[in-house]
Coordinates of C-alpha atoms and ligand atoms in Angstrom, one line a residue:
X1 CA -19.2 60.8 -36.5
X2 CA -18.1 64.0 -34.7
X3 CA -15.0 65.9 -35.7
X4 CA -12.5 65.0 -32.9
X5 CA -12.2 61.3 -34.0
X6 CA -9.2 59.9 -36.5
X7 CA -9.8 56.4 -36.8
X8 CA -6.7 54.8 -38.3
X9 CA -7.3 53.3 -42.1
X10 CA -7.2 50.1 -41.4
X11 CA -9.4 50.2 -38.7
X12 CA -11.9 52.1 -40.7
X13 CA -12.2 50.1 -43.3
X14 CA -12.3 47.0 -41.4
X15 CA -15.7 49.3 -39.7
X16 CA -17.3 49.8 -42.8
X17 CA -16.8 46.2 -43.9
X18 CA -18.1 44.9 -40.6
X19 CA -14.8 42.8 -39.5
X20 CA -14.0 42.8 -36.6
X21 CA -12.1 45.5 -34.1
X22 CA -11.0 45.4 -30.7
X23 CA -10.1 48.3 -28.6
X24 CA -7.9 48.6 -25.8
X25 CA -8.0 51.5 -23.4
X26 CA -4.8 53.7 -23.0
X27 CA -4.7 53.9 -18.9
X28 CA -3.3 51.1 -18.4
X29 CA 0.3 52.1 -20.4
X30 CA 0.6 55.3 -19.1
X31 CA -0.5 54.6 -15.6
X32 CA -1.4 50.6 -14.9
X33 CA 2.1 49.5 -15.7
X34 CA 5.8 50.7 -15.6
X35 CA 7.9 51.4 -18.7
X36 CA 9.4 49.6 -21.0
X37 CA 6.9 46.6 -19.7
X38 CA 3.4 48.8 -20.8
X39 CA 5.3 49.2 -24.4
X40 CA 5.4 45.5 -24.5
X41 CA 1.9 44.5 -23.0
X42 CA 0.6 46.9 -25.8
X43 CA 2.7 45.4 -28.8
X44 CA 2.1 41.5 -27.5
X45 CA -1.8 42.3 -27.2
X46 CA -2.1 43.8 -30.5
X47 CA -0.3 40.9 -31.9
X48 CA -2.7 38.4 -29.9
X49 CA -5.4 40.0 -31.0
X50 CA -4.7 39.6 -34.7
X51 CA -3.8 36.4 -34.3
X52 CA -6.8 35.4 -32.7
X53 CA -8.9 37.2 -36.4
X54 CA -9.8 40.9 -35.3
X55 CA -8.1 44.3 -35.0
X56 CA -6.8 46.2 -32.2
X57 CA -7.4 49.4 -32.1
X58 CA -5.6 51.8 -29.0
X59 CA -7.2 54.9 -28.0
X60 CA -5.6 57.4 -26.6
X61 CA -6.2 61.4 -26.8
X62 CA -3.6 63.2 -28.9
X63 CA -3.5 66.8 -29.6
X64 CA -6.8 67.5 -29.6
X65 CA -8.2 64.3 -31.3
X66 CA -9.6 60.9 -30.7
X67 CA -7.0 58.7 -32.0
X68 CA -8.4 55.2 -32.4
X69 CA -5.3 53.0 -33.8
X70 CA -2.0 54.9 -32.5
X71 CA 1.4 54.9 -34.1
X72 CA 4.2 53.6 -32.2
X73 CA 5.2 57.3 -31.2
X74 CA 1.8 57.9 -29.5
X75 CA 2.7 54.5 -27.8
X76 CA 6.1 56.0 -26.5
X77 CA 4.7 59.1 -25.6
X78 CA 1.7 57.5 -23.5
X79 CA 4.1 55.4 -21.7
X80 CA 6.6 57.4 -21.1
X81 CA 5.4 61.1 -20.8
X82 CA 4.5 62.2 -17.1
X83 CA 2.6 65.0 -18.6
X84 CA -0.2 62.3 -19.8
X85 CA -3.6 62.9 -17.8
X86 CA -5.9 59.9 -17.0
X87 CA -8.9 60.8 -18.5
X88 CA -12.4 59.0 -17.5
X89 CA -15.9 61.0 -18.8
X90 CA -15.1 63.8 -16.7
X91 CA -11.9 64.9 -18.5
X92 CA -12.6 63.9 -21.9
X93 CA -13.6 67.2 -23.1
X94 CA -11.4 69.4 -21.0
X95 CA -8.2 67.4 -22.3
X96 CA -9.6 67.6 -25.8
X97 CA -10.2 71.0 -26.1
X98 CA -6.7 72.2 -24.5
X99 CA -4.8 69.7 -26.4
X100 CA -3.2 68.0 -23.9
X101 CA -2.1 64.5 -24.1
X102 CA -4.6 62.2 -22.7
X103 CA -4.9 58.4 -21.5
X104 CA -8.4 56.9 -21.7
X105 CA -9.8 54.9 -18.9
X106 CA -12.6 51.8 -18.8
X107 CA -15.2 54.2 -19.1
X108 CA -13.8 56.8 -21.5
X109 CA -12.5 54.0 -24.3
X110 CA -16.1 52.5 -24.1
X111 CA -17.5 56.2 -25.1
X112 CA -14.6 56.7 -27.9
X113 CA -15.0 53.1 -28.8
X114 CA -18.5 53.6 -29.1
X115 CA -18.2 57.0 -31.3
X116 CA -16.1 54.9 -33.6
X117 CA -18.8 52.1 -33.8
X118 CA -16.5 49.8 -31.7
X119 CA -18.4 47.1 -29.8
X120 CA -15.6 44.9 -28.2
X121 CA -12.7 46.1 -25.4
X122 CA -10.1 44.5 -23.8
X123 CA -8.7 45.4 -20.5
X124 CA -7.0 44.1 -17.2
X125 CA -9.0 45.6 -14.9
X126 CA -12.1 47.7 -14.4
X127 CA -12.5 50.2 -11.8
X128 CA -15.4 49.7 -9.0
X129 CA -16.8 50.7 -5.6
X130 CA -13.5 51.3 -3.7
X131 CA -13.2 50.1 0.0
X132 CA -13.8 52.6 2.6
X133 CA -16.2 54.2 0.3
X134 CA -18.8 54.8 3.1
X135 CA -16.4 57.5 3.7
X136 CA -14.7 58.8 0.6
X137 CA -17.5 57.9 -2.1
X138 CA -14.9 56.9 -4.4
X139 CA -17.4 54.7 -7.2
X140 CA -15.3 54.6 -10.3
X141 CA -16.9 56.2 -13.3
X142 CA -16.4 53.0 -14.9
X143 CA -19.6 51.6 -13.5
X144 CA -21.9 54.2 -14.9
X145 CA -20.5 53.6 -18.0
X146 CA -21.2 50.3 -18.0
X147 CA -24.7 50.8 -17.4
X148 CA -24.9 53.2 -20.3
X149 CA -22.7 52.7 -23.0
X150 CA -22.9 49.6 -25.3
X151 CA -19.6 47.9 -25.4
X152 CA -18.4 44.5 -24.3
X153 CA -15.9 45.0 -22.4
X154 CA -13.7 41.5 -21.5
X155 CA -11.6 42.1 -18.0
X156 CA -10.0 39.5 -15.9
X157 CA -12.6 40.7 -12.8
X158 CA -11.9 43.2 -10.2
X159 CA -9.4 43.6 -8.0
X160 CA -9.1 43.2 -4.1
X161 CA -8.3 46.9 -4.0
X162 CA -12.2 47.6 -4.5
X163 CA -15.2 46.7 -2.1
X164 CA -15.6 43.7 -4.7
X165 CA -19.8 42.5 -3.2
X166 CA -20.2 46.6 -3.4
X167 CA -19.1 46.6 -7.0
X168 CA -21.2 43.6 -8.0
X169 CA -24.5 45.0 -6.3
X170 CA -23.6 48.4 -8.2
X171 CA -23.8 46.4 -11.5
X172 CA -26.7 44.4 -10.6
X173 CA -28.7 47.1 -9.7
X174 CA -27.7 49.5 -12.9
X175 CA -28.7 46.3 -15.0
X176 CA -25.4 45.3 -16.2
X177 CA -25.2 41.7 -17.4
X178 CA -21.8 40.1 -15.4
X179 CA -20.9 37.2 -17.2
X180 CA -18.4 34.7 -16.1
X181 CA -16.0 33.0 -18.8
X182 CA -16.2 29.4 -18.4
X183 CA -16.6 30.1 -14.5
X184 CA -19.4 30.4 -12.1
X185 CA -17.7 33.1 -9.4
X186 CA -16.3 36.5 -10.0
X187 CA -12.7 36.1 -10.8
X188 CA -10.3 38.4 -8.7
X189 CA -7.7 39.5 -11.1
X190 CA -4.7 38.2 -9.3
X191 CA -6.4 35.1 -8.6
X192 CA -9.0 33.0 -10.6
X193 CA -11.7 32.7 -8.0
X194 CA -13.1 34.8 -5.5
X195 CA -16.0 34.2 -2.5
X196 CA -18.3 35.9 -4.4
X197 CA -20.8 34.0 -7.0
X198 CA -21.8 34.9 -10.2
X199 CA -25.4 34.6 -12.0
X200 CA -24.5 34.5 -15.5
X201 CA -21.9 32.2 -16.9
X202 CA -21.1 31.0 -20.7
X203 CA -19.1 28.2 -22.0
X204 CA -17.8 29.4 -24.7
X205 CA -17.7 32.6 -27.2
X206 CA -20.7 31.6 -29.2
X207 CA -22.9 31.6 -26.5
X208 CA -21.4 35.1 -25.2
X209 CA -22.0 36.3 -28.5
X210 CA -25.5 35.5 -28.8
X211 CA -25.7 36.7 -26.0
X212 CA -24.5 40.0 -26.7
X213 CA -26.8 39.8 -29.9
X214 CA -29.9 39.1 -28.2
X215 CA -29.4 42.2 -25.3
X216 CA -28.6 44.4 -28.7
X217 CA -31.9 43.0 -30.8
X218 CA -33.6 43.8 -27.4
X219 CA -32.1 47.4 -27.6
X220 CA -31.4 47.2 -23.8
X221 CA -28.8 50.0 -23.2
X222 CA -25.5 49.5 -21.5
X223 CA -22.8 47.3 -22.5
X224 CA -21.9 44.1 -21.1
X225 CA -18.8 42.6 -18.6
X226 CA -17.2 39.4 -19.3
X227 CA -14.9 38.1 -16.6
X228 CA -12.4 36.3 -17.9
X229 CA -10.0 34.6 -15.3
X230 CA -6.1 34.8 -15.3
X231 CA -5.0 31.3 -16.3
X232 CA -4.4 29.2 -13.8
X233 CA -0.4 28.4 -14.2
X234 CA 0.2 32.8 -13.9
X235 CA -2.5 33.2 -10.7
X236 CA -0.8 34.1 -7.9
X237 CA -1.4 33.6 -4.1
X238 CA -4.1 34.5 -2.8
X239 CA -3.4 35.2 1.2
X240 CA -0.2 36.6 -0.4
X241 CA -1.7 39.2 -2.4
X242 CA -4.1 40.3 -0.7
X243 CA -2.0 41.5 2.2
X244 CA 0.0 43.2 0.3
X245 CA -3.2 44.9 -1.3
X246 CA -4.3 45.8 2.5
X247 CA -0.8 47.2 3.2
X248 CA -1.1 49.2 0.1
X249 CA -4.5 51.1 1.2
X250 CA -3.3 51.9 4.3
X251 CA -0.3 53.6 3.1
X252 CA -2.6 55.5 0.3
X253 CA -5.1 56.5 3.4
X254 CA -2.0 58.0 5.3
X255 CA -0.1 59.8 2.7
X256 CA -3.7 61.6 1.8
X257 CA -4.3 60.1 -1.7
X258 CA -7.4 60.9 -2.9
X259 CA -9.4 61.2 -6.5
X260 CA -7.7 59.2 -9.7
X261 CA -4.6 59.0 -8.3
X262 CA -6.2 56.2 -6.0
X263 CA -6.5 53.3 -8.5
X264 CA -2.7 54.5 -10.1
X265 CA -1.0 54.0 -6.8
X266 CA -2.0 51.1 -5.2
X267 CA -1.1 49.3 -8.6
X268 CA 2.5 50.7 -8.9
X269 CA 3.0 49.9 -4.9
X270 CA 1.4 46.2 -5.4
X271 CA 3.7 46.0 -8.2
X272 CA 6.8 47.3 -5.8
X273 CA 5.6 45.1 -3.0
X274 CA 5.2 42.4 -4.6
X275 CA 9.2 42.9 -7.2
X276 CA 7.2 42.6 -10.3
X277 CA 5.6 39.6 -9.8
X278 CA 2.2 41.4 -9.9
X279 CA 3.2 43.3 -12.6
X280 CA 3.8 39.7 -14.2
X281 CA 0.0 38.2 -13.1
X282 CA -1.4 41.7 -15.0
X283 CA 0.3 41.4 -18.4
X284 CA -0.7 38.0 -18.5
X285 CA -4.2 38.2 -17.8
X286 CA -4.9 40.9 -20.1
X287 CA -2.9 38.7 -22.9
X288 CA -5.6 36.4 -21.9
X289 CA -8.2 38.5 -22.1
X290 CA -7.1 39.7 -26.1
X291 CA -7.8 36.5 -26.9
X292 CA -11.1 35.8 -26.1
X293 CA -12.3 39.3 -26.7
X294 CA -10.8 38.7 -30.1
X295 CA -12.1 35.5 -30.2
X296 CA -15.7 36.8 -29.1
X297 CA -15.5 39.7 -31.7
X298 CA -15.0 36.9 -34.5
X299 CA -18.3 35.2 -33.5
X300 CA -20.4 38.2 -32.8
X301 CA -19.7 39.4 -36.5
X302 CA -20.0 36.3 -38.2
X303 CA -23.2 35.7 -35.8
X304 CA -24.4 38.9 -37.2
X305 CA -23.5 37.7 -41.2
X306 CA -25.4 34.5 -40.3
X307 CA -28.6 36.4 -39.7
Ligands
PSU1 N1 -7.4 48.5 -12.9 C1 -6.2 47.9 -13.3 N2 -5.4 48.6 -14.2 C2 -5.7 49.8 -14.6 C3 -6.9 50.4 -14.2 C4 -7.7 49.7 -13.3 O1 -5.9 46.8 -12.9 O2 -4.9 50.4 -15.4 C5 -7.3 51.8 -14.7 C6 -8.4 51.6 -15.8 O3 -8.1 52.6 -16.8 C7 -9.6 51.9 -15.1 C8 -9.2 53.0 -14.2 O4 -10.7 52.4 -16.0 O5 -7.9 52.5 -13.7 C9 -10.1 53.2 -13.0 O6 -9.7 54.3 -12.3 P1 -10.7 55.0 -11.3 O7 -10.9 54.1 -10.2 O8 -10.0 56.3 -10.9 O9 -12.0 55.3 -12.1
MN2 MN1 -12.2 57.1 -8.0

């Protein structure tokens, strides 16, 4: 293990004793969701997530080091502090080096994660092919990480913000196995169900987990996608939503906004646009999602004691 990462004890003991960890990526608090609700999405999830048999373990970057498992000042800090920089692969040494207080993205958790010898990660949403990308090429970093890094990574699908076929073909083409969670189309976040159909489906977290086992016995690189979608009685409507999601790219293609701060403000204007009840749908969905990542940890390690 390199010299930037301090695991929290708990979570390294539960490591070395193969039990099982969940991670949860930092972005989202300090620029998914609005304080105090990202303070509350964090504690809830954590709590889910032992509940459900495994540990959550937040990464964030703080001071110079890789800090899987936070206190609840790094908590406060990331959700509150406007000095915190979204980090993805790009900006993962830069921040580290200078000290600066970072927030880890889809694709920079799954490389900390993996540092740590994490293999499970829950999220909301991942980032993807955005619309309009013919002319900005704005392809989240996310992707690429998917295709190379080995973490399963549970998310509630992708939003209507991104060029959702785009994203799938992306994934399909860099080899990345897109299962659905008890459904056979790509969930949309907001909503449960979208147009577009998926290949791979499992019933339950046994089946995902052998899964998951196999494509590691294989020693296929990359890590894996569930899509899990939002439970049905917090979806919201879908002709609804997605207006206000196409209202929200025009204004972010006339006031110039470019680069990372793309993904960051079309969530906080959904969440405007729609008073909250957006903000709602996303805290649910990722409360759903700790539970079946915790849930799929559970059987992937006692899969692996099986064997
Ligand atoms: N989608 C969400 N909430 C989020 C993000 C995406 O619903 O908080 C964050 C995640 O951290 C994701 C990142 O990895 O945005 C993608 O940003 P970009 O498109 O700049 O790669
Ligand atoms: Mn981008």
């Amino acid at each position: 293990m390199n010299e930037y990462i301090d695991i929290y004890s708990e979570i390294k003991t539960a490591l070395e004793y193969n039990q099982p960890v969940v991670a949860l990526e930092s972005t989202i608090i300090s620029h998914g969701m609005p304080y105090p609700d990202n303070i509350d999405m964090v504690q809830k999830t954590g709590a889910i997530i032992r509940r459900n048999g495994a540990i959550p373990a937040t990464i964030a970057l703080i001071d110079g080091k890789i800090k899987i498992g936070l206190s609840e000042e790094d908590i406060y800090r990331l959700a509150t502090d406007k000095n915190v920089k979204k980090v993805s692969r790009r900006d993962l040494a830069y921040v580290l080096a200078k000290k600066e207080i970072g927030a880890t993205t889809v694709a920079s958790t799954m490389i900390c994660a993996q540092m740590g010898g994490i293999k499970f990660f829950v999220t909301g949403g991942i980032g993807g092919v955005h619309r309009g990308y013919e002319q900005t090429m704005d392809v989240s970093a996310d992707l690429e990480e998917l295709a190379e890094t080995e973490i399963t990574v549970i998310c509630a699908g992708a939003k209507a913000i991104l060029d959702l076929p785009r994203t799938m073909e992306y994934l399909e083409t860099k080899g990345v196995p897109v299962i659905g969670y008890q459904t056979d189309v790509l969930p949309a976040f907001y909503t449960r169900t979208s147009s577009i159909p998926l290949q791979l489906s499992a019933n339950d977290t046994h089946e995902l987990a052998s899964i998951i086992n196999t494509k590691r016995s294989l020693g296929l690189k990359g890590g894996v996608l569930v899509m899990n979608p939002i439970p049905a009685e917090h979806s919201m409507d879908e002709a609804m939503i997605n207006q206000v999601i196409d209202q929200a790219i025009v204004s972010a293609a006339q006031q110039g906004i470019a680069g990372k701060d793309v993904t960051p403000y079309l969530l906080k204007t959904i969440v405007e646009q729609t008073e909250g009840q957006s903000l709602k749908a996303n805290m649910e969905l990722v409360f759903n999602n700790a539970q079946v990542g915790a849930q799929l940890a559970v059987a992937y390690y006692s899969l692996r004691a099986s064997l």
